[in-house]
Short mmCIF file of C-alpha atoms in Angstrom, two decimals:
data_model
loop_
_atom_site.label_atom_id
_atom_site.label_comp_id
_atom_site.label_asym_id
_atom_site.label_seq_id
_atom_site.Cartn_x
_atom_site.Cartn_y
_atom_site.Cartn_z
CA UNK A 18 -7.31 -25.55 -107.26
CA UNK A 19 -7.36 -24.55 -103.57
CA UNK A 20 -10.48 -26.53 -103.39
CA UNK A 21 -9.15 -29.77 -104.55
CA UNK A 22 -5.55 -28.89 -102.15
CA UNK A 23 -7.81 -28.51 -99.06
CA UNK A 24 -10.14 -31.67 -99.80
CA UNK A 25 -6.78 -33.26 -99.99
CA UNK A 26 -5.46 -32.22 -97.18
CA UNK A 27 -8.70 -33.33 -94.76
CA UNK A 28 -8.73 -36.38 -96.82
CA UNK A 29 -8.82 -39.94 -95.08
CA UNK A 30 -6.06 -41.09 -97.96
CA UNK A 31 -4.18 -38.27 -96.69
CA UNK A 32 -4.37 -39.18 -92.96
CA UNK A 33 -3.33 -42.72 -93.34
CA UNK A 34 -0.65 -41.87 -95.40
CA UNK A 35 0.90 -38.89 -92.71
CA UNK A 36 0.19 -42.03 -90.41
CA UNK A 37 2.48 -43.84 -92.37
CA UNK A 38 5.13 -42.18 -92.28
CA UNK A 39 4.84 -41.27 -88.67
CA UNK A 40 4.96 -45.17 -87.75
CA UNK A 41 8.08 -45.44 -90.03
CA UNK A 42 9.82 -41.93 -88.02
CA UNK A 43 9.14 -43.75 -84.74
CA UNK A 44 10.36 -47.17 -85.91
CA UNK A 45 14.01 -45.29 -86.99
CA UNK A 46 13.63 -42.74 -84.02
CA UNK A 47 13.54 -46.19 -81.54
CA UNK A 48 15.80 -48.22 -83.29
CA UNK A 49 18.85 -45.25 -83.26
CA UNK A 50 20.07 -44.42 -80.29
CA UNK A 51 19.44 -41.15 -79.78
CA UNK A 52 21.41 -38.45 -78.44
CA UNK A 53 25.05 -39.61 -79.39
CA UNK A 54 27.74 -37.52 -81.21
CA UNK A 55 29.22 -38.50 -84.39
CA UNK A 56 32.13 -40.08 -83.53
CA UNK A 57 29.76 -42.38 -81.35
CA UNK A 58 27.91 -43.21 -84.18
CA UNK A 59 30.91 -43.64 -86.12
CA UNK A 60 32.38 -46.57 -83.86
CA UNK A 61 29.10 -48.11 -83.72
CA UNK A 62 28.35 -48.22 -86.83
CA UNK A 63 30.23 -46.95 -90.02
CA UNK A 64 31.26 -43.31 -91.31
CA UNK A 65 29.07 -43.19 -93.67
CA UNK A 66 26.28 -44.40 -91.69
CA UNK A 67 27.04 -42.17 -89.05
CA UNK A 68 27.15 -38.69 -91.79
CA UNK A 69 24.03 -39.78 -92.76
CA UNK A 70 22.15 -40.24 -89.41
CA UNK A 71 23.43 -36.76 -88.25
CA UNK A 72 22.52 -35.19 -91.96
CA UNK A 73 19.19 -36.37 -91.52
CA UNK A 74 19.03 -35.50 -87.65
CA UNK A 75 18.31 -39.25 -86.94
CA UNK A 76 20.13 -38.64 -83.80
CA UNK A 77 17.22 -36.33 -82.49
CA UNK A 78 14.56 -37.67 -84.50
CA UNK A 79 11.57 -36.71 -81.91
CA UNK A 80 12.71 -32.92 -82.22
CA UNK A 81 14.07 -32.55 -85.55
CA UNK A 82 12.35 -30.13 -88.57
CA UNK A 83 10.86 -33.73 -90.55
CA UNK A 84 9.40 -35.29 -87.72
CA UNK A 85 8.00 -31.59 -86.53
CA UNK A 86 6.60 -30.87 -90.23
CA UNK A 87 5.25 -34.57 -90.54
CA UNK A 88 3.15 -33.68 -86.96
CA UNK A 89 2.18 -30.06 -87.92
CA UNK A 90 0.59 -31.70 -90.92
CA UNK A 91 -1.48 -34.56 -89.36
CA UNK A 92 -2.66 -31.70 -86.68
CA UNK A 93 -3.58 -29.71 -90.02
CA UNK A 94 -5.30 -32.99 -91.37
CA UNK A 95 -7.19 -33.82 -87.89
CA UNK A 96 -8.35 -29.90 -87.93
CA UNK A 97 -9.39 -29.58 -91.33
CA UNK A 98 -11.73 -33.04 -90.77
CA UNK A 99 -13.01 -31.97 -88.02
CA UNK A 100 -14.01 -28.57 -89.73
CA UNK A 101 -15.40 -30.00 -93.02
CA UNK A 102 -17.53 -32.29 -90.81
CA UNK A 103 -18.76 -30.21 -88.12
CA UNK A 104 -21.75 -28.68 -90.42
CA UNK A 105 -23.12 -31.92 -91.44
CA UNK A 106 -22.59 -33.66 -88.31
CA UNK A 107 -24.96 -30.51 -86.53
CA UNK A 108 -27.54 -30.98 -89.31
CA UNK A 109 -27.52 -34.78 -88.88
CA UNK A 110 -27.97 -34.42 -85.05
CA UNK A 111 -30.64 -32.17 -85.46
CA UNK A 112 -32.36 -34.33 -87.86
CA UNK A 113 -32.11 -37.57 -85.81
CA UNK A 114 -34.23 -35.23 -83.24
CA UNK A 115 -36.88 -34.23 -85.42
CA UNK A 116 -40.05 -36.46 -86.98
CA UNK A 117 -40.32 -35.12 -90.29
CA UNK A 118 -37.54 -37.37 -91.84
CA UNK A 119 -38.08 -40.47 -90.03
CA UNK A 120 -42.14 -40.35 -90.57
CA UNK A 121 -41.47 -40.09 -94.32
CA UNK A 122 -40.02 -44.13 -94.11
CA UNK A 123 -40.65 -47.28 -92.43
CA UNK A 124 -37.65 -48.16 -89.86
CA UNK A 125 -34.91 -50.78 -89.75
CA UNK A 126 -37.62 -53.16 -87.75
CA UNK A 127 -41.21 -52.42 -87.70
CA UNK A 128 -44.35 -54.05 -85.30
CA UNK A 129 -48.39 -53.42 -86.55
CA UNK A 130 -51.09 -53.55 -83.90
CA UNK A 131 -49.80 -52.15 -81.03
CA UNK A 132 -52.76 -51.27 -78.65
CA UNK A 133 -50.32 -49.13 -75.94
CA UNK A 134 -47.50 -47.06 -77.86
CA UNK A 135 -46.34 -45.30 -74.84
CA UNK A 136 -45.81 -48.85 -72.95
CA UNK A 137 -43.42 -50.22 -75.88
CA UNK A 138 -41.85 -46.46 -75.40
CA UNK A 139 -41.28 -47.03 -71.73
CA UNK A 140 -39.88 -50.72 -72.37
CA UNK A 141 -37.35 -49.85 -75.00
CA UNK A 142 -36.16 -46.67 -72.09
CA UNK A 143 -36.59 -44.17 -74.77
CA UNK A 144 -37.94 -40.94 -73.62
CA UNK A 145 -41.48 -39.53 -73.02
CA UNK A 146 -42.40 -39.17 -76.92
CA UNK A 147 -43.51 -36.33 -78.24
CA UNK A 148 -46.73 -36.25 -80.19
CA UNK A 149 -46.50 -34.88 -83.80
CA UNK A 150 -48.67 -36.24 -87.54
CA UNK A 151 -47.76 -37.14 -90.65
CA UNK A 152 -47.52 -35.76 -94.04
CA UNK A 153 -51.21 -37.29 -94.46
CA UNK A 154 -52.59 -35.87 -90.97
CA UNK A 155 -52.66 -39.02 -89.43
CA UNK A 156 -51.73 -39.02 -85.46
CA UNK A 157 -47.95 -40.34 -84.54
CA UNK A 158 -45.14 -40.27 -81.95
CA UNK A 159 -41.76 -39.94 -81.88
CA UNK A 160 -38.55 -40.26 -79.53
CA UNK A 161 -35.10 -40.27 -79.98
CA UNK A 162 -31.69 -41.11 -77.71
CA UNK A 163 -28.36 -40.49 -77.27
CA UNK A 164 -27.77 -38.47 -80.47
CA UNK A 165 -24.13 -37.61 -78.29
CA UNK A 166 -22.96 -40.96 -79.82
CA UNK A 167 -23.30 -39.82 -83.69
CA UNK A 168 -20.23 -36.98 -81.95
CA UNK A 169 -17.80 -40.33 -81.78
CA UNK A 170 -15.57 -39.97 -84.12
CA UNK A 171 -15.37 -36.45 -83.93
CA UNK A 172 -15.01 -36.01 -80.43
CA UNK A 173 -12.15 -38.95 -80.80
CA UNK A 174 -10.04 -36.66 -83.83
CA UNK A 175 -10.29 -33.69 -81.23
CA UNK A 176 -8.82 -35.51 -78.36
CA UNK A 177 -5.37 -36.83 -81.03
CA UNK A 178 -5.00 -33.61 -82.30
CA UNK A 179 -4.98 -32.36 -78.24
CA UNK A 180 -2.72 -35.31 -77.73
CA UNK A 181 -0.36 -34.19 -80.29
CA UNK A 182 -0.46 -30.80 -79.81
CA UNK A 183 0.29 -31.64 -75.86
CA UNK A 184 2.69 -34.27 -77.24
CA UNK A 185 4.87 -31.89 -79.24
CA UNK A 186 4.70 -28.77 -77.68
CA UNK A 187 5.73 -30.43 -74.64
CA UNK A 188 8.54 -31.78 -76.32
CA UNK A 189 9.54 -28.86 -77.93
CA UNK A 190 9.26 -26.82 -74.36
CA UNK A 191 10.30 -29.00 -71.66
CA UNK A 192 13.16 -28.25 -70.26
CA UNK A 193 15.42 -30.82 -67.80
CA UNK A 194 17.34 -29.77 -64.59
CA UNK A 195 20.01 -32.08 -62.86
CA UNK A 196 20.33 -31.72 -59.13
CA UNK A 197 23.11 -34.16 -56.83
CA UNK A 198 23.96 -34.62 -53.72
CA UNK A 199 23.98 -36.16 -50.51
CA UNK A 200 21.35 -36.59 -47.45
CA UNK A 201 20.99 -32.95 -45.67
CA UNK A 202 22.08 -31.01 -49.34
CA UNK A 203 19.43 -27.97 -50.42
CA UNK A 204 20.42 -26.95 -53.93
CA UNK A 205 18.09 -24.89 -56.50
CA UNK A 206 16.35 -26.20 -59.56
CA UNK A 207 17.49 -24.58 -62.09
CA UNK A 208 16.11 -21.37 -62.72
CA UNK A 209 12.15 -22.75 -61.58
CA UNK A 210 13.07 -20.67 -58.27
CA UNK A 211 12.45 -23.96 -56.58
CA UNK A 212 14.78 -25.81 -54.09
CA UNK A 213 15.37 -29.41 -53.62
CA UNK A 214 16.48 -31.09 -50.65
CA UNK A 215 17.79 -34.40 -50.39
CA UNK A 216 16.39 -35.68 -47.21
CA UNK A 217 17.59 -39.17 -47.26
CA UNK A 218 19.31 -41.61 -49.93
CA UNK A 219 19.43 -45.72 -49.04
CA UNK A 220 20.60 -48.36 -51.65
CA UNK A 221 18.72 -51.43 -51.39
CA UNK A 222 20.26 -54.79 -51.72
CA UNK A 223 19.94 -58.34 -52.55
CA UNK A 224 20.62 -61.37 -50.73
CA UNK A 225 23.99 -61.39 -52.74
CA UNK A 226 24.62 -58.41 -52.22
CA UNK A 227 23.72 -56.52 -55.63
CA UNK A 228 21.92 -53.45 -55.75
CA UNK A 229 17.90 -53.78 -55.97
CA UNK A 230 17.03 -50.48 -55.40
CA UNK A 231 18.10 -46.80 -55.00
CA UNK A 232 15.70 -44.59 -53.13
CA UNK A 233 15.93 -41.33 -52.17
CA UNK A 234 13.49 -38.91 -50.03
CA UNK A 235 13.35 -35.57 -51.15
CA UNK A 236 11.31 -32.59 -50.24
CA UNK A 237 10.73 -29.26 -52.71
CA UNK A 238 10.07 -25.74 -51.57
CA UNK A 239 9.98 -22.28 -52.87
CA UNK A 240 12.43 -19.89 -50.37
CA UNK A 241 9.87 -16.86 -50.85
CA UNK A 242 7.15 -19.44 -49.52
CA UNK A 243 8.68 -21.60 -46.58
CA UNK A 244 7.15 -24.54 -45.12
CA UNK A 245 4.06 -23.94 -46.46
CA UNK A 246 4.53 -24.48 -50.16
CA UNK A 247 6.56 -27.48 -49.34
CA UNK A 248 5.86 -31.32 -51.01
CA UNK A 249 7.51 -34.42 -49.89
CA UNK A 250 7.99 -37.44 -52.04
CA UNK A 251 10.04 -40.71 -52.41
CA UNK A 252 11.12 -41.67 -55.90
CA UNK A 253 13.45 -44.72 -56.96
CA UNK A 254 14.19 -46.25 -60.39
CA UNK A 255 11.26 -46.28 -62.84
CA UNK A 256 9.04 -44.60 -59.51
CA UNK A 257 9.13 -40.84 -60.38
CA UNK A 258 7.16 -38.09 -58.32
CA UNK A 259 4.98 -35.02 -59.58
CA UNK A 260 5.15 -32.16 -57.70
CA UNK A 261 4.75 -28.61 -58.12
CA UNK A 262 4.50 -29.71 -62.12
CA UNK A 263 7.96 -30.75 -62.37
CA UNK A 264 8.45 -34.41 -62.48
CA UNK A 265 11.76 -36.15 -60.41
CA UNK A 266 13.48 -39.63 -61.51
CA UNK A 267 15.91 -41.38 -59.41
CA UNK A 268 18.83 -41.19 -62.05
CA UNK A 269 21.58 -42.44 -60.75
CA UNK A 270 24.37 -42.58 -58.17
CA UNK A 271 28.19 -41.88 -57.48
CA UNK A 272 30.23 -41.27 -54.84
CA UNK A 273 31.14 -38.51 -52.46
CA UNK A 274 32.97 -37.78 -49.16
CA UNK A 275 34.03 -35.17 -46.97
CA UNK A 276 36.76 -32.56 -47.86
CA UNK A 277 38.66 -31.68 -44.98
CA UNK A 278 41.16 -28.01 -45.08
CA UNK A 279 43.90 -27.41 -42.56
CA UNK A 280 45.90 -24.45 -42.77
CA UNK A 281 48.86 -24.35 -40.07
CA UNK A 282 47.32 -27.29 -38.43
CA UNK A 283 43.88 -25.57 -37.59
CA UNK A 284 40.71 -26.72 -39.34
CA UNK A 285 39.69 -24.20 -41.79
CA UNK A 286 36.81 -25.77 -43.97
CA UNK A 287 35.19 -29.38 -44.17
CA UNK A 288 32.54 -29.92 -47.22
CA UNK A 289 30.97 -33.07 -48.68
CA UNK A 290 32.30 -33.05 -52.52
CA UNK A 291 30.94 -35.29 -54.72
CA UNK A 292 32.92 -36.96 -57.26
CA UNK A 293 33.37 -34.65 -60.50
CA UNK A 294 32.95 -31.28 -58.59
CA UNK A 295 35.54 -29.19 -56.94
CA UNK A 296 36.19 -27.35 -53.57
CA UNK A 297 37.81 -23.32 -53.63
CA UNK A 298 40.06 -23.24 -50.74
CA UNK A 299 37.45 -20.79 -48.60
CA UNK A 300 40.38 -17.79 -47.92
CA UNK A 301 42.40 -19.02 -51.28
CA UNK A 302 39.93 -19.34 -53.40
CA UNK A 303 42.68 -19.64 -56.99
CA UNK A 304 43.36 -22.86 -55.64
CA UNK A 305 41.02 -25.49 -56.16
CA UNK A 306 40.77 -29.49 -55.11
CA UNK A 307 39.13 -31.31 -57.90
CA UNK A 308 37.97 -34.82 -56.74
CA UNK A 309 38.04 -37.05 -59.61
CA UNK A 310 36.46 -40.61 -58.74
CA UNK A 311 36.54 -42.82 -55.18
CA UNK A 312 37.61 -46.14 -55.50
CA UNK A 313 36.10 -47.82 -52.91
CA UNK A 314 38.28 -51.00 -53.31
CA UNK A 315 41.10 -49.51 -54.98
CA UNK A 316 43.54 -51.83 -57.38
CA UNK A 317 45.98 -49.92 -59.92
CA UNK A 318 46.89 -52.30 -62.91
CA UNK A 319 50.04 -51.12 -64.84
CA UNK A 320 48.94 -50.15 -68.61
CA UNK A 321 45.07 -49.55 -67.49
CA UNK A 322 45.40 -47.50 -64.56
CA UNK A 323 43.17 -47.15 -61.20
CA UNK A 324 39.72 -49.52 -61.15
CA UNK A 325 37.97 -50.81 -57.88
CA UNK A 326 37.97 -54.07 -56.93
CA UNK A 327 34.42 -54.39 -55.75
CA UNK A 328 31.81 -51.55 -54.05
CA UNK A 329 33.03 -52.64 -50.59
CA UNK A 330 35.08 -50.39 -48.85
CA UNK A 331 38.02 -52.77 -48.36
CA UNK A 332 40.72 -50.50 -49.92
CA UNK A 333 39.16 -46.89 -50.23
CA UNK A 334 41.45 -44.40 -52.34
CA UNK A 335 40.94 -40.61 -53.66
CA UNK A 336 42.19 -39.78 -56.92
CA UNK A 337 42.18 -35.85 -56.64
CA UNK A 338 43.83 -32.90 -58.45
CA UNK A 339 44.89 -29.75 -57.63
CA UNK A 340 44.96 -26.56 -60.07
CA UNK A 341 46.14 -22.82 -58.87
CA UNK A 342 44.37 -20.33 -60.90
CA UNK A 343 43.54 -22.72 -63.59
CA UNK A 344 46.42 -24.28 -64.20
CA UNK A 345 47.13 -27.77 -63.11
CA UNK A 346 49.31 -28.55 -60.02
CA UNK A 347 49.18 -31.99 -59.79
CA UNK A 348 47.02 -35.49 -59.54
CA UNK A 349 47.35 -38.35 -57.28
CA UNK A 350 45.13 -40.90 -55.37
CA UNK A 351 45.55 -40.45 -52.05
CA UNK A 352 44.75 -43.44 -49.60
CA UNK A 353 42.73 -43.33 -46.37
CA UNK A 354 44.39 -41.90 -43.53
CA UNK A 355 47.05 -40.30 -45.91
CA UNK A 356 47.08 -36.57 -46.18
CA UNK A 357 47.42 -33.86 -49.25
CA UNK A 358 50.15 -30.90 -48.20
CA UNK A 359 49.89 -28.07 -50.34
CA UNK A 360 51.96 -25.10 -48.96
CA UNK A 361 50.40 -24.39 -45.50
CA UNK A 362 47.47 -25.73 -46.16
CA UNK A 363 46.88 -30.10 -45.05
CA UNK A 364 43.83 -31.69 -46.99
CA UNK A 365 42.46 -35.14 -46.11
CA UNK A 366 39.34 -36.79 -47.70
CA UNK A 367 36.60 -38.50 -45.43
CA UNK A 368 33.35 -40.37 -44.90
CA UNK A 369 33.10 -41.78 -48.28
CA UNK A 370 28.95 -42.19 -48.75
CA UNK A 371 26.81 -41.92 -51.86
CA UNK A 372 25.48 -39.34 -52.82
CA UNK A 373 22.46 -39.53 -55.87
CA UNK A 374 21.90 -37.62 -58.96
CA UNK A 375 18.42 -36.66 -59.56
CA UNK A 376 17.22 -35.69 -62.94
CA UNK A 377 13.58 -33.35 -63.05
CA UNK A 378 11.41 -32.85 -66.05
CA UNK A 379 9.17 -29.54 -65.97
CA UNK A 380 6.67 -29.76 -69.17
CA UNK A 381 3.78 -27.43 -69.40
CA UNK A 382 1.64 -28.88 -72.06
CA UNK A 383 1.63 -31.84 -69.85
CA UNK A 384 -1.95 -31.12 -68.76
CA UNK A 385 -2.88 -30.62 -72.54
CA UNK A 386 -1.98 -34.35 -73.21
CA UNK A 387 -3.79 -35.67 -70.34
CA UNK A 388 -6.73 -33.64 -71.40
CA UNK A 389 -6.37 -35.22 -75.39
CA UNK A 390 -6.23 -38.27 -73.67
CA UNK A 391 -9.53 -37.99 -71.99
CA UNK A 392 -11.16 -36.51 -74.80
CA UNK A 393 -10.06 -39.33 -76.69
CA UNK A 394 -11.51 -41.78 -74.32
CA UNK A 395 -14.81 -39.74 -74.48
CA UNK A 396 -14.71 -40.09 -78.15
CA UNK A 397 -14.23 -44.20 -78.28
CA UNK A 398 -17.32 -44.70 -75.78
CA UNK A 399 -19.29 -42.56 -77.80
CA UNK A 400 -18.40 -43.97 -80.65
CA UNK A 401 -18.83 -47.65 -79.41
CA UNK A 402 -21.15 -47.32 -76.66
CA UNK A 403 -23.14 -44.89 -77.23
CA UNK A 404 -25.98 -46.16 -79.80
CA UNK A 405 -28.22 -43.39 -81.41
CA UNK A 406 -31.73 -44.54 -81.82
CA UNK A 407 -35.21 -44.00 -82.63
CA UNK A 408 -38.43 -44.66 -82.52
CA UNK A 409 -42.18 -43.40 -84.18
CA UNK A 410 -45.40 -44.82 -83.87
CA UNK A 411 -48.32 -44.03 -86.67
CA UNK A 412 -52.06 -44.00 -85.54
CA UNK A 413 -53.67 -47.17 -88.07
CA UNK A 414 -57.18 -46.49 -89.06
CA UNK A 415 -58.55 -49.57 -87.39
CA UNK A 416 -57.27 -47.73 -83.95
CA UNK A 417 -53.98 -49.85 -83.03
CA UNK A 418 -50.66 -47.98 -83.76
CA UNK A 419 -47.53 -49.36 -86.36
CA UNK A 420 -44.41 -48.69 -84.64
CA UNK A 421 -41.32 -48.18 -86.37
CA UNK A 422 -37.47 -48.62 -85.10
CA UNK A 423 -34.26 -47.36 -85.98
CA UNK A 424 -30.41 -47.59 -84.68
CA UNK A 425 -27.91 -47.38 -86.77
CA UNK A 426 -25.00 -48.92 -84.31
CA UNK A 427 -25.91 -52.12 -82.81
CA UNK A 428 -28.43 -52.86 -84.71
CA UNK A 429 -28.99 -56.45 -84.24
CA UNK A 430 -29.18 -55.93 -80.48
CA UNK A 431 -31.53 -53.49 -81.17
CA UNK A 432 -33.92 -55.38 -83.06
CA UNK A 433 -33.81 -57.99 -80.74
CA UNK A 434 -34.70 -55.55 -77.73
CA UNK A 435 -37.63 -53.99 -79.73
CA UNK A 436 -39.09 -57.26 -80.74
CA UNK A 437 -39.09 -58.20 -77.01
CA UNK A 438 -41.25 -55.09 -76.18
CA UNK A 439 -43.68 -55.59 -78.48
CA UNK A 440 -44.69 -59.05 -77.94
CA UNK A 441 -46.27 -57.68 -75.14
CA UNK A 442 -48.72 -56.25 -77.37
CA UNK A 443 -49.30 -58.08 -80.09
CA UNK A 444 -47.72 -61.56 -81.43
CA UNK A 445 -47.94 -60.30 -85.12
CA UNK A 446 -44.39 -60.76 -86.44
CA UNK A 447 -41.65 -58.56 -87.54
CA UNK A 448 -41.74 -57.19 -90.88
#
């Protein structure tokens, strides 16, 4: 019973079908939109169809428990192949390098009346061959080449199962960090002990004035290490940057501008605040200015509320709130050049600019999926590229030599190369 189980479970059949079903999880995994809630789903879709994409986990296909278990068992598949293989594939490359089997039979193409062995050898670039006799004592040669290409296949299953394994453990691991701000900002990254510093942020635009481009220069350091450890890189949209194995996209952008605290008429604080965070009062800190969204060309509508215009700074408004310990105060949009009075304390809002929202990756089996990769490169030359071959010549009694080919991949370019060095020698024809 467990023999017939793990026959089936190295099984070709078994493979194609785990292959399948994997094609049909990433066909519903891309054509979902992952990520959503249910009431998301709901909208877009039905009620029912929305219960049943978060029953089945549809919404997070790529990590769920049935896409996981439908991966563990191709791994399982690719390792138990490769396994059940291995010992015949050493014994075949072992044979291909000895005599004994090949001198027993004639070869896919055969020459008689060679006069020079070791020329014909030379011509066909096999190597220096070794001298060795038949079962009947007569003399013979024999040479074989790239036995590395009978390892294609194999050698190919190892690098997807490294893939996979790189794939999903990556997936499963890799965690995501979100860092914002503005040009001159050093925040940490996460818990990676890493800092990020935003060293410049430009939005590039067309002739008609719509955004091409955002670009932002950013450098990353450890604070233990100083300059030293530090790497420099400029990413945009769909132009991330490696370093220090974390990987940095251009996400996004928003808006931001300077926070400025009087108390009794004398400057007390002035911070850049992006839009969606919040600035403590620094020597009050239960009372908090919450800066909700800039409109840059500000236009209220009765029934729909605040919206801008257009991105040019033609009529540039705040909407703010304030809370004291928690509890809402109030909310507002303050114009430029208007000012917030809160007790003794005067707030204005400056210098709107753009600040940009950075999103990093940090996957360590990333190396073991570029690694798969090669391996599975490795495995398609050898397998295509790579041509095993051999070659034996048998001492005739009249003196001249009957030499014998074989290559098993390629084979009709192989024929055609050993018939060309053994005209040389004789113009008897091809058996």
């Amino acid at each position: 019973m467990l023999k017939k189980i793990w026959k089936f479970l190295s099984s070709m059949r078994f493979a194609i079908l785990l292959l399948v079903v994997l094609a049909v999880a990433c066909s519903v995994g891309s054509l979902v939109t992952q990520g959503q809630t249910y009431d998301w789903y709901a909208q877009h879709y039905s009620e029912r169809t929305a219960a049943l994409i978060v029953a089945l986990r549809l919404d997070d296909a790529f990590h769920s428990i049935w896409f996981i278990v439908i991966t563990g068992f191709l791994c399982l598949n690719l390792v138990l192949c490769n396994l059940t293989r291995l010992p015949q594939l050493i014994r075949r490359t072992r044979a291909e390098g000895q005599p004994e089997g090949a001198l027993k039979g004639e070869g896919d193409v055969s020459r008689e009346g060679i006069a020079d062995p070791a020329s014909v050898f030379a011509r066909l670039r096999m190597p220096k061959p070794a001298p060795c006799q038949t079962g009947d004592g007569r003399e013979a040669l024999f040479a074989s080449k790239h036995r590395a290409g009978l390892w294609g296949a194999w050698v190919c299953h190892l690098g997807i199962l490294l893939l996979i394994l790189g794939f999903g453990l990556g997936q499963m691991t890799q965690k995501e960090y979100a860092v914002y701000g503005v040009p001159g900002d050093v925040k940490p990254i996460g818990d990676t002990g890493w800092m990020l510093k935003i060293d410049d942020f430009t939005i590039g635009l067309r002739q008609d004035a719509t955004v091409e481009q955002y670009t932002a220069a950013i450098s990353v350091y450890s604070p233990d290490g100083g300059t030293a450890a530090r790497e420099s890189a400029e990413i945009s949209v769909n132009h991330p940057a490696t370093i220090h194995g974390m990987k940095f996209y251009q996400n996004s952008t928003g808006w931001a501008g300077k926070v400025n605290v009087l108390k009794d008429g004398e400057p007390l604080q002035a911070e850049v605040v992006c839009a969606g965070d919040f600035l403590p009062i620094l020597d009050k800190p239960e009372l908090v200015v919450y800066l909700n969204a800039f409109y840059p060309d500000y236009v209220l509508t009765p029934g729909v509320g605040p919206s801008t215009a257009s991105a040019n700074l033609n009529n540039p408004a705040w909407l703010y709130s304030v809370y004291y310990q928690g509890s809402l105060l109030g909310m507002n949009a303050l114009m430029a050049g208007e000012e917030l009075t809160i007790d003794e304390y005067t707030v204005t809002f400056t210098d709107p600019q753009n600040f940009t929202l950075i999103q990093i990756k940090r996957d360590r089996f990333t190396w073991l999926a570029l690694l798969g990769g090669l391996i599975t490169t490795l495995g398609l030359l050898l397998a295509f590229y790579v041509q095993p071959a051999k070659v034996w010549a048998v001492r005739d009694p009249d003196g001249t030599w009957t030499l014998h080919g074989q290559c098993k991949k390629g084979g009709a370019i192989f024929r055609e190369r050993f018939e060309k060095a053994t005209n040389q020698d004789t113009q008897t024809g091809i058996d």
